[in-house]
mmCIF file with all atom_site columns, C-alpha atoms in Angstrom:
data_model
loop_
_atom_site.group_PDB
_atom_site.id
_atom_site.type_symbol
_atom_site.label_atom_id
_atom_site.label_alt_id
_atom_site.label_comp_id
_atom_site.label_asym_id
_atom_site.label_entity_id
_atom_site.label_seq_id
_atom_site.pdbx_PDB_ins_code
_atom_site.Cartn_x
_atom_site.Cartn_y
_atom_site.Cartn_z
_atom_site.occupancy
_atom_site.B_iso_or_equiv
_atom_site.pdbx_formal_charge
_atom_site.auth_seq_id
_atom_site.auth_comp_id
_atom_site.auth_asym_id
_atom_site.auth_atom_id
_atom_site.pdbx_PDB_model_num
ATOM 1   C CA . MET V 1 1   ? 0.010    0.018  0.007   1.00 0.00 ? 1   MET V CA 1
ATOM 2   C CA . SER V 1 2   ? 1.359    3.313  -0.978  1.00 0.00 ? 2   SER V CA 1
ATOM 3   C CA . GLU V 1 3   ? 1.868    6.279  1.282   1.00 0.00 ? 3   GLU V CA 1
ATOM 4   C CA . GLN V 1 4   ? -0.883   8.194  -0.329  1.00 0.00 ? 4   GLN V CA 1
ATOM 5   C CA . GLU V 1 5   ? -3.370   5.357  0.163   1.00 0.00 ? 5   GLU V CA 1
ATOM 6   C CA . LYS V 1 6   ? -2.380   5.140  3.836   1.00 0.00 ? 6   LYS V CA 1
ATOM 7   C CA . ASN V 1 7   ? -2.954   8.869  4.304   1.00 0.00 ? 7   ASN V CA 1
ATOM 8   C CA . GLN V 1 8   ? -6.298   8.595  2.598   1.00 0.00 ? 8   GLN V CA 1
ATOM 9   C CA . GLU V 1 9   ? -7.287   5.769  4.835   1.00 0.00 ? 9   GLU V CA 1
ATOM 10  C CA . ASN V 1 10  ? -6.142   7.649  7.995   1.00 0.00 ? 10  ASN V CA 1
ATOM 11  C CA . LEU V 1 11  ? -8.122   10.730 6.823   1.00 0.00 ? 11  LEU V CA 1
ATOM 12  C CA . GLU V 1 12  ? -11.216  8.631  6.341   1.00 0.00 ? 12  GLU V CA 1
ATOM 13  C CA . ASN V 1 13  ? -10.793  7.070  9.826   1.00 0.00 ? 13  ASN V CA 1
ATOM 14  C CA . ALA V 1 14  ? -10.287  10.551 11.356  1.00 0.00 ? 14  ALA V CA 1
ATOM 15  C CA . GLU V 1 15  ? -13.417  11.869 9.637   1.00 0.00 ? 15  GLU V CA 1
ATOM 16  C CA . GLU V 1 16  ? -15.328  8.794  10.803  1.00 0.00 ? 16  GLU V CA 1
ATOM 17  C CA . LEU V 1 17  ? -14.102  9.338  14.404  1.00 0.00 ? 17  LEU V CA 1
ATOM 18  C CA . THR V 1 18  ? -14.940  13.038 14.254  1.00 0.00 ? 18  THR V CA 1
ATOM 19  C CA . GLN V 1 19  ? -18.399  12.161 12.952  1.00 0.00 ? 19  GLN V CA 1
ATOM 20  C CA . LYS V 1 20  ? -18.879  9.651  15.824  1.00 0.00 ? 20  LYS V CA 1
ATOM 21  C CA . ALA V 1 21  ? -17.691  12.245 18.383  1.00 0.00 ? 21  ALA V CA 1
ATOM 22  C CA . ASN V 1 22  ? -20.136  14.806 16.965  1.00 0.00 ? 22  ASN V CA 1
ATOM 23  C CA . ASP V 1 23  ? -22.948  12.288 17.075  1.00 0.00 ? 23  ASP V CA 1
ATOM 24  C CA . THR V 1 24  ? -22.136  11.413 20.681  1.00 0.00 ? 24  THR V CA 1
ATOM 25  C CA . GLU V 1 25  ? -22.010  15.083 21.675  1.00 0.00 ? 25  GLU V CA 1
ATOM 26  C CA . ASN V 1 26  ? -25.289  15.770 19.937  1.00 0.00 ? 26  ASN V CA 1
ATOM 27  C CA . SER V 1 27  ? -26.979  12.788 21.611  1.00 0.00 ? 27  SER V CA 1
ATOM 28  C CA . ALA V 1 28  ? -25.566  13.932 25.016  1.00 0.00 ? 28  ALA V CA 1
ATOM 29  C CA . GLU V 1 29  ? -26.962  17.437 24.439  1.00 0.00 ? 29  GLU V CA 1
ATOM 30  C CA . GLN V 1 30  ? -30.292  15.931 23.580  1.00 0.00 ? 30  GLN V CA 1
ATOM 31  C CA . ALA V 1 31  ? -30.219  13.629 26.549  1.00 0.00 ? 31  ALA V CA 1
ATOM 32  C CA . GLU V 1 32  ? -29.553  16.503 28.986  1.00 0.00 ? 32  GLU V CA 1
ATOM 33  C CA . PRO V 1 33  ? -32.850  18.206 28.377  1.00 0.00 ? 33  PRO V CA 1
ATOM 34  C CA . ALA V 1 34  ? -34.627  14.818 28.520  1.00 0.00 ? 34  ALA V CA 1
ATOM 35  C CA . ASP V 1 35  ? -32.929  14.087 31.863  1.00 0.00 ? 35  ASP V CA 1
ATOM 36  C CA . GLU V 1 36  ? -33.893  17.568 33.198  1.00 0.00 ? 36  GLU V CA 1
ATOM 37  C CA . THR V 1 37  ? -37.491  16.978 32.106  1.00 0.00 ? 37  THR V CA 1
ATOM 38  C CA . ALA V 1 38  ? -37.531  13.585 33.707  1.00 0.00 ? 38  ALA V CA 1
ATOM 39  C CA . SER V 1 39  ? -35.968  15.051 36.904  1.00 0.00 ? 39  SER V CA 1
ATOM 40  C CA . ASP V 1 40  ? -38.534  17.840 37.040  1.00 0.00 ? 40  ASP V CA 1
ATOM 41  C CA . ALA V 1 41  ? -41.370  15.352 36.575  1.00 0.00 ? 41  ALA V CA 1
ATOM 42  C CA . LEU V 1 42  ? -39.970  13.103 39.233  1.00 0.00 ? 42  LEU V CA 1
ATOM 43  C CA . GLU V 1 43  ? -39.660  16.057 41.679  1.00 0.00 ? 43  GLU V CA 1
ATOM 44  C CA . GLU V 1 44  ? -43.277  17.029 40.924  1.00 0.00 ? 44  GLU V CA 1
ATOM 45  C CA . ALA V 1 45  ? -44.392  13.448 41.474  1.00 0.00 ? 45  ALA V CA 1
ATOM 46  C CA . ILE V 1 46  ? -42.556  13.243 44.785  1.00 0.00 ? 46  ILE V CA 1
ATOM 47  C CA . ALA V 1 47  ? -44.085  16.572 45.902  1.00 0.00 ? 47  ALA V CA 1
ATOM 48  C CA . ARG V 1 48  ? -47.546  15.387 44.938  1.00 0.00 ? 48  ARG V CA 1
ATOM 49  C CA . VAL V 1 49  ? -47.108  12.125 46.813  1.00 0.00 ? 49  VAL V CA 1
ATOM 50  C CA . GLN V 1 50  ? -45.994  14.029 49.905  1.00 0.00 ? 50  GLN V CA 1
ATOM 51  C CA . GLU V 1 51  ? -48.963  16.324 49.582  1.00 0.00 ? 51  GLU V CA 1
ATOM 52  C CA . LEU V 1 52  ? -51.334  13.367 49.265  1.00 0.00 ? 52  LEU V CA 1
ATOM 53  C CA . GLU V 1 53  ? -49.695  11.616 52.234  1.00 0.00 ? 53  GLU V CA 1
ATOM 54  C CA . GLU V 1 54  ? -50.248  14.756 54.353  1.00 0.00 ? 54  GLU V CA 1
ATOM 55  C CA . GLN V 1 55  ? -53.873  14.964 53.208  1.00 0.00 ? 55  GLN V CA 1
ATOM 56  C CA . LEU V 1 56  ? -54.308  11.248 54.011  1.00 0.00 ? 56  LEU V CA 1
ATOM 57  C CA . ALA V 1 57  ? -52.736  11.701 57.430  1.00 0.00 ? 57  ALA V CA 1
ATOM 58  C CA . GLU V 1 58  ? -54.978  14.712 58.125  1.00 0.00 ? 58  GLU V CA 1
ATOM 59  C CA . THR V 1 59  ? -58.059  12.836 56.985  1.00 0.00 ? 59  THR V CA 1
ATOM 60  C CA . ALA V 1 60  ? -57.110  9.800  59.082  1.00 0.00 ? 60  ALA V CA 1
ATOM 61  C CA . LYS V 1 61  ? -56.731  12.094 62.102  1.00 0.00 ? 61  LYS V CA 1
ATOM 62  C CA . LYS V 1 62  ? -60.148  13.634 61.502  1.00 0.00 ? 62  LYS V CA 1
ATOM 63  C CA . GLU V 1 63  ? -61.702  10.219 61.100  1.00 0.00 ? 63  GLU V CA 1
ATOM 64  C CA . GLN V 1 64  ? -60.047  8.996  64.300  1.00 0.00 ? 64  GLN V CA 1
ATOM 65  C CA . ASP V 1 65  ? -61.314  12.076 66.189  1.00 0.00 ? 65  ASP V CA 1
ATOM 66  C CA . LEU V 1 66  ? -64.806  11.569 64.718  1.00 0.00 ? 66  LEU V CA 1
ATOM 67  C CA . LEU V 1 67  ? -64.757  7.950  65.724  1.00 0.00 ? 67  LEU V CA 1
ATOM 68  C CA . LEU V 1 68  ? -63.666  8.801  69.285  1.00 0.00 ? 68  LEU V CA 1
ATOM 69  C CA . ARG V 1 69  ? -66.404  11.483 69.537  1.00 0.00 ? 69  ARG V CA 1
ATOM 70  C CA . SER V 1 70  ? -68.988  9.084  68.213  1.00 0.00 ? 70  SER V CA 1
ATOM 71  C CA . ARG V 1 71  ? -67.953  6.360  70.744  1.00 0.00 ? 71  ARG V CA 1
ATOM 72  C CA . ALA V 1 72  ? -68.078  8.955  73.556  1.00 0.00 ? 72  ALA V CA 1
ATOM 73  C CA . GLU V 1 73  ? -71.547  10.095 72.457  1.00 0.00 ? 73  GLU V CA 1
ATOM 74  C CA . LEU V 1 74  ? -72.780  6.517  72.222  1.00 0.00 ? 74  LEU V CA 1
ATOM 75  C CA . ASP V 1 75  ? -71.413  5.790  75.733  1.00 0.00 ? 75  ASP V CA 1
ATOM 76  C CA . ASN V 1 76  ? -73.099  8.942  77.048  1.00 0.00 ? 76  ASN V CA 1
ATOM 77  C CA . MET V 1 77  ? -76.408  7.987  75.379  1.00 0.00 ? 77  MET V CA 1
ATOM 78  C CA . ARG V 1 78  ? -76.201  4.437  76.743  1.00 0.00 ? 78  ARG V CA 1
ATOM 79  C CA . ARG V 1 79  ? -75.427  5.747  80.249  1.00 0.00 ? 79  ARG V CA 1
ATOM 80  C CA . ARG V 1 80  ? -78.310  8.239  80.077  1.00 0.00 ? 80  ARG V CA 1
ATOM 81  C CA . ALA V 1 81  ? -80.669  5.534  78.874  1.00 0.00 ? 81  ALA V CA 1
ATOM 82  C CA . GLU V 1 82  ? -79.588  3.232  81.707  1.00 0.00 ? 82  GLU V CA 1
ATOM 83  C CA . GLN V 1 83  ? -80.084  6.050  84.212  1.00 0.00 ? 83  GLN V CA 1
ATOM 84  C CA . ASP V 1 84  ? -83.555  6.774  82.770  1.00 0.00 ? 84  ASP V CA 1
ATOM 85  C CA . VAL V 1 85  ? -84.516  3.126  83.029  1.00 0.00 ? 85  VAL V CA 1
ATOM 86  C CA . GLU V 1 86  ? -83.192  2.947  86.552  1.00 0.00 ? 86  GLU V CA 1
ATOM 87  C CA . LYS V 1 87  ? -85.102  6.062  87.554  1.00 0.00 ? 87  LYS V CA 1
ATOM 88  C CA . ALA V 1 88  ? -88.219  4.697  85.840  1.00 0.00 ? 88  ALA V CA 1
ATOM 89  C CA . HIS V 1 89  ? -87.905  1.540  87.868  1.00 0.00 ? 89  HIS V CA 1
ATOM 90  C CA . LYS V 1 90  ? -87.206  3.358  91.116  1.00 0.00 ? 90  LYS V CA 1
ATOM 91  C CA . PHE V 1 91  ? -89.768  6.117  90.764  1.00 0.00 ? 91  PHE V CA 1
ATOM 92  C CA . ALA V 1 92  ? -92.521  4.472  88.716  1.00 0.00 ? 92  ALA V CA 1
ATOM 93  C CA . LEU V 1 93  ? -94.570  4.156  91.905  1.00 0.00 ? 93  LEU V CA 1
ATOM 94  C CA . GLU V 1 94  ? -94.218  7.839  92.870  1.00 0.00 ? 94  GLU V CA 1
ATOM 95  C CA . LYS V 1 95  ? -97.728  8.934  91.896  1.00 0.00 ? 95  LYS V CA 1
ATOM 96  C CA . PHE V 1 96  ? -99.265  5.811  93.423  1.00 0.00 ? 96  PHE V CA 1
ATOM 97  C CA . SER V 1 97  ? -97.171  6.272  96.617  1.00 0.00 ? 97  SER V CA 1
ATOM 98  C CA . LYS V 1 98  ? -98.298  9.912  96.964  1.00 0.00 ? 98  LYS V CA 1
ATOM 99  C CA . ASP V 1 99  ? -101.917 8.843  96.656  1.00 0.00 ? 99  ASP V CA 1
ATOM 100 C CA . ILE V 1 100 ? -101.631 6.058  99.242  1.00 0.00 ? 100 ILE V CA 1
ATOM 101 C CA . LEU V 1 101 ? -100.064 8.444  101.797 1.00 0.00 ? 101 LEU V CA 1
ATOM 102 C CA . ASN V 1 102 ? -103.513 9.920  102.364 1.00 0.00 ? 102 ASN V CA 1
ATOM 103 C CA . THR V 1 103 ? -104.793 6.455  103.415 1.00 0.00 ? 103 THR V CA 1
ATOM 104 C CA . ILE V 1 104 ? -101.850 6.033  105.788 1.00 0.00 ? 104 ILE V CA 1
ATOM 105 C CA . ASP V 1 105 ? -102.533 9.509  107.252 1.00 0.00 ? 105 ASP V CA 1
ATOM 106 C CA . ASN V 1 106 ? -106.220 8.652  107.787 1.00 0.00 ? 106 ASN V CA 1
ATOM 107 C CA . LEU V 1 107 ? -105.365 5.332  109.533 1.00 0.00 ? 107 LEU V CA 1
ATOM 108 C CA . GLU V 1 108 ? -102.831 7.120  111.824 1.00 0.00 ? 108 GLU V CA 1
ATOM 109 C CA . ARG V 1 109 ? -105.481 9.805  112.616 1.00 0.00 ? 109 ARG V CA 1
ATOM 110 C CA . ALA V 1 110 ? -107.979 7.133  113.461 1.00 0.00 ? 110 ALA V CA 1
ATOM 111 C CA . LEU V 1 111 ? -105.529 5.551  115.912 1.00 0.00 ? 111 LEU V CA 1
ATOM 112 C CA . ALA V 1 112 ? -104.756 8.965  117.457 1.00 0.00 ? 112 ALA V CA 1
ATOM 113 C CA . THR V 1 113 ? -108.438 9.588  118.182 1.00 0.00 ? 113 THR V CA 1
ATOM 114 C CA . PRO V 1 114 ? -109.214 9.386  121.876 1.00 0.00 ? 114 PRO V CA 1
ATOM 115 C CA . ALA V 1 115 ? -111.618 6.533  122.638 1.00 0.00 ? 115 ALA V CA 1
ATOM 116 C CA . ASN V 1 116 ? -112.576 4.197  125.373 1.00 0.00 ? 116 ASN V CA 1
ATOM 117 C CA . LYS V 1 117 ? -110.258 1.292  124.710 1.00 0.00 ? 117 LYS V CA 1
ATOM 118 C CA . GLU V 1 118 ? -111.770 -0.554 127.695 1.00 0.00 ? 118 GLU V CA 1
ATOM 119 C CA . ASP V 1 119 ? -114.767 -1.317 125.532 1.00 0.00 ? 119 ASP V CA 1
ATOM 120 C CA . GLU V 1 120 ? -114.142 -4.672 123.689 1.00 0.00 ? 120 GLU V CA 1
ATOM 121 C CA . ALA V 1 121 ? -115.788 -3.466 120.455 1.00 0.00 ? 121 ALA V CA 1
ATOM 122 C CA . VAL V 1 122 ? -113.692 -0.253 120.388 1.00 0.00 ? 122 VAL V CA 1
ATOM 123 C CA . LYS V 1 123 ? -110.519 -2.184 121.305 1.00 0.00 ? 123 LYS V CA 1
ATOM 124 C CA . SER V 1 124 ? -111.095 -4.669 118.478 1.00 0.00 ? 124 SER V CA 1
ATOM 125 C CA . LEU V 1 125 ? -111.688 -1.846 116.023 1.00 0.00 ? 125 LEU V CA 1
ATOM 126 C CA . PHE V 1 126 ? -108.492 -0.120 117.143 1.00 0.00 ? 126 PHE V CA 1
ATOM 127 C CA . ASP V 1 127 ? -106.490 -3.395 116.897 1.00 0.00 ? 127 ASP V CA 1
ATOM 128 C CA . GLY V 1 128 ? -107.864 -3.923 113.375 1.00 0.00 ? 128 GLY V CA 1
ATOM 129 C CA . VAL V 1 129 ? -106.909 -0.383 112.283 1.00 0.00 ? 129 VAL V CA 1
ATOM 130 C CA . GLU V 1 130 ? -103.456 -0.783 113.853 1.00 0.00 ? 130 GLU V CA 1
ATOM 131 C CA . LEU V 1 131 ? -102.842 -4.078 112.050 1.00 0.00 ? 131 LEU V CA 1
ATOM 132 C CA . THR V 1 132 ? -104.036 -2.580 108.795 1.00 0.00 ? 132 THR V CA 1
ATOM 133 C CA . LEU V 1 133 ? -101.724 0.355  109.204 1.00 0.00 ? 133 LEU V CA 1
ATOM 134 C CA . LYS V 1 134 ? -98.717  -1.901 110.054 1.00 0.00 ? 134 LYS V CA 1
ATOM 135 C CA . GLU V 1 135 ? -99.377  -4.092 107.013 1.00 0.00 ? 135 GLU V CA 1
ATOM 136 C CA . LEU V 1 136 ? -99.735  -1.042 104.792 1.00 0.00 ? 136 LEU V CA 1
ATOM 137 C CA . LEU V 1 137 ? -96.497  0.517  106.048 1.00 0.00 ? 137 LEU V CA 1
ATOM 138 C CA . ALA V 1 138 ? -94.662  -2.851 105.588 1.00 0.00 ? 138 ALA V CA 1
ATOM 139 C CA . THR V 1 139 ? -96.031  -3.144 102.065 1.00 0.00 ? 139 THR V CA 1
ATOM 140 C CA . VAL V 1 140 ? -94.941  0.359  100.947 1.00 0.00 ? 140 VAL V CA 1
ATOM 141 C CA . ALA V 1 141 ? -91.568  -0.128 102.701 1.00 0.00 ? 141 ALA V CA 1
ATOM 142 C CA . ARG V 1 142 ? -90.898  -3.152 100.432 1.00 0.00 ? 142 ARG V CA 1
ATOM 143 C CA . PHE V 1 143 ? -91.237  -0.759 97.478  1.00 0.00 ? 143 PHE V CA 1
ATOM 144 C CA . GLY V 1 144 ? -88.862  1.826  98.905  1.00 0.00 ? 144 GLY V CA 1
ATOM 145 C CA . VAL V 1 145 ? -91.275  4.136  100.662 1.00 0.00 ? 145 VAL V CA 1
ATOM 146 C CA . GLU V 1 146 ? -90.095  5.208  104.131 1.00 0.00 ? 146 GLU V CA 1
ATOM 147 C CA . PRO V 1 147 ? -91.273  7.827  106.620 1.00 0.00 ? 147 PRO V CA 1
ATOM 148 C CA . VAL V 1 148 ? -89.176  10.872 107.698 1.00 0.00 ? 148 VAL V CA 1
ATOM 149 C CA . GLY V 1 149 ? -89.767  13.352 110.424 1.00 0.00 ? 149 GLY V CA 1
ATOM 150 C CA . ALA V 1 150 ? -89.709  12.354 114.047 1.00 0.00 ? 150 ALA V CA 1
ATOM 151 C CA . VAL V 1 151 ? -89.765  14.355 117.271 1.00 0.00 ? 151 VAL V CA 1
ATOM 152 C CA . GLY V 1 152 ? -86.214  15.099 118.422 1.00 0.00 ? 152 GLY V CA 1
ATOM 153 C CA . GLU V 1 153 ? -84.622  14.900 114.949 1.00 0.00 ? 153 GLU V CA 1
ATOM 154 C CA . THR V 1 154 ? -82.543  17.844 113.761 1.00 0.00 ? 154 THR V CA 1
ATOM 155 C CA . PHE V 1 155 ? -84.438  20.017 111.251 1.00 0.00 ? 155 PHE V CA 1
ATOM 156 C CA . ASN V 1 156 ? -83.334  19.354 107.644 1.00 0.00 ? 156 ASN V CA 1
ATOM 157 C CA . PRO V 1 157 ? -84.856  21.694 105.075 1.00 0.00 ? 157 PRO V CA 1
ATOM 158 C CA . GLU V 1 158 ? -84.527  19.047 102.357 1.00 0.00 ? 158 GLU V CA 1
ATOM 159 C CA . LEU V 1 159 ? -86.708  16.624 104.326 1.00 0.00 ? 159 LEU V CA 1
ATOM 160 C CA . HIS V 1 160 ? -88.827  18.840 106.547 1.00 0.00 ? 160 HIS V CA 1
ATOM 161 C CA . GLN V 1 161 ? -91.064  21.797 106.067 1.00 0.00 ? 161 GLN V CA 1
ATOM 162 C CA . ALA V 1 162 ? -91.124  24.088 109.173 1.00 0.00 ? 162 ALA V CA 1
ATOM 163 C CA . ILE V 1 163 ? -94.571  25.479 109.960 1.00 0.00 ? 163 ILE V CA 1
ATOM 164 C CA . SER V 1 164 ? -93.391  27.512 112.942 1.00 0.00 ? 164 SER V CA 1
ATOM 165 C CA . MET V 1 165 ? -90.631  27.890 115.475 1.00 0.00 ? 165 MET V CA 1
ATOM 166 C CA . GLN V 1 166 ? -91.256  27.987 119.161 1.00 0.00 ? 166 GLN V CA 1
ATOM 167 C CA . SER V 1 167 ? -89.208  27.669 122.318 1.00 0.00 ? 167 SER V CA 1
ATOM 168 C CA . ALA V 1 168 ? -89.650  24.275 123.942 1.00 0.00 ? 168 ALA V CA 1
ATOM 169 C CA . GLU V 1 169 ? -88.140  22.846 127.104 1.00 0.00 ? 169 GLU V CA 1
ATOM 170 C CA . GLY V 1 170 ? -85.933  19.789 126.636 1.00 0.00 ? 170 GLY V CA 1
ATOM 171 C CA . PHE V 1 171 ? -85.188  20.562 122.970 1.00 0.00 ? 171 PHE V CA 1
ATOM 172 C CA . GLU V 1 172 ? -82.149  22.160 121.446 1.00 0.00 ? 172 GLU V CA 1
ATOM 173 C CA . THR V 1 173 ? -82.307  24.812 118.730 1.00 0.00 ? 173 THR V CA 1
ATOM 174 C CA . ASN V 1 174 ? -83.353  23.347 115.350 1.00 0.00 ? 174 ASN V CA 1
ATOM 175 C CA . GLN V 1 175 ? -84.725  20.129 116.869 1.00 0.00 ? 175 GLN V CA 1
ATOM 176 C CA . ILE V 1 176 ? -88.227  19.027 115.797 1.00 0.00 ? 176 ILE V CA 1
ATOM 177 C CA . THR V 1 177 ? -90.703  19.447 118.656 1.00 0.00 ? 177 THR V CA 1
ATOM 178 C CA . VAL V 1 178 ? -93.957  18.489 116.933 1.00 0.00 ? 178 VAL V CA 1
ATOM 179 C CA . VAL V 1 179 ? -94.660  16.478 113.773 1.00 0.00 ? 179 VAL V CA 1
ATOM 180 C CA . LEU V 1 180 ? -97.918  17.674 112.232 1.00 0.00 ? 180 LEU V CA 1
ATOM 181 C CA . GLN V 1 181 ? -97.685  15.428 109.243 1.00 0.00 ? 181 GLN V CA 1
ATOM 182 C CA . LYS V 1 182 ? -95.115  12.737 108.477 1.00 0.00 ? 182 LYS V CA 1
ATOM 183 C CA . GLY V 1 183 ? -92.928  13.090 105.361 1.00 0.00 ? 183 GLY V CA 1
ATOM 184 C CA . TYR V 1 184 ? -91.986  10.230 103.078 1.00 0.00 ? 184 TYR V CA 1
ATOM 185 C CA . LEU V 1 185 ? -89.103  9.237  100.820 1.00 0.00 ? 185 LEU V CA 1
ATOM 186 C CA . LEU V 1 186 ? -89.266  6.964  97.762  1.00 0.00 ? 186 LEU V CA 1
ATOM 187 C CA . ASN V 1 187 ? -85.894  5.343  97.181  1.00 0.00 ? 187 ASN V CA 1
ATOM 188 C CA . GLY V 1 188 ? -84.207  8.353  98.756  1.00 0.00 ? 188 GLY V CA 1
ATOM 189 C CA . ARG V 1 189 ? -86.240  10.975 96.916  1.00 0.00 ? 189 ARG V CA 1
ATOM 190 C CA . VAL V 1 190 ? -88.622  13.181 98.908  1.00 0.00 ? 190 VAL V CA 1
ATOM 191 C CA . ILE V 1 191 ? -92.154  12.603 97.750  1.00 0.00 ? 191 ILE V CA 1
ATOM 192 C CA . ARG V 1 192 ? -93.639  14.622 100.599 1.00 0.00 ? 192 ARG V CA 1
ATOM 193 C CA . PRO V 1 193 ? -91.760  16.720 103.219 1.00 0.00 ? 193 PRO V CA 1
ATOM 194 C CA . ALA V 1 194 ? -92.663  16.368 106.838 1.00 0.00 ? 194 ALA V CA 1
ATOM 195 C CA . MET V 1 195 ? -94.592  19.324 108.223 1.00 0.00 ? 195 MET V CA 1
ATOM 196 C CA . VAL V 1 196 ? -93.020  20.074 111.591 1.00 0.00 ? 196 VAL V CA 1
ATOM 197 C CA . MET V 1 197 ? -92.589  22.643 114.403 1.00 0.00 ? 197 MET V CA 1
ATOM 198 C CA . VAL V 1 198 ? -89.015  23.463 115.329 1.00 0.00 ? 198 VAL V CA 1
ATOM 199 C CA . ALA V 1 199 ? -87.470  24.601 118.609 1.00 0.00 ? 199 ALA V CA 1
ATOM 200 C CA . ALA V 1 200 ? -86.197  28.128 118.509 1.00 0.00 ? 200 ALA V CA 1
#
């Protein structure tokens, strides 16, 4: 091969290498904008994912709060319902108890009436009334009705209604001296306060 042919071949190789270098440079320049676009898209996607995760966490927190509030409200409603049922059981007889108190008062008044207890007929009548009163008091006691207000007790405005105050020997201040009408409780609730006179 002659010198001229060798030079021609080397020149062709150099041109070919130059062309390849140019092609590589062009493809690198084109790849850079593509990489930047992909990088921007990736950053936007990551930012969007973070935003969605924050929204999801906030929604989950709201749902948890709502769930806790709903449970608390249900517990409160259940507790109130149980209390209402309990009160209904305890105080269902309140109206009936108030009405029967008049009968008890009348029987007590009948026993307080002065009479000749020496007479057998009168004594039998009094014994019958006394037994009836005891049975009636035992019956209402089984349903939670109990009397309040006795001579010598300390005056309690929640249980007693003072009609008057008077000085009385043998009694301290605020002690009940006279019970005009007994009071009654139904399962601890006053259904009628006792009418009393109190020592001054």
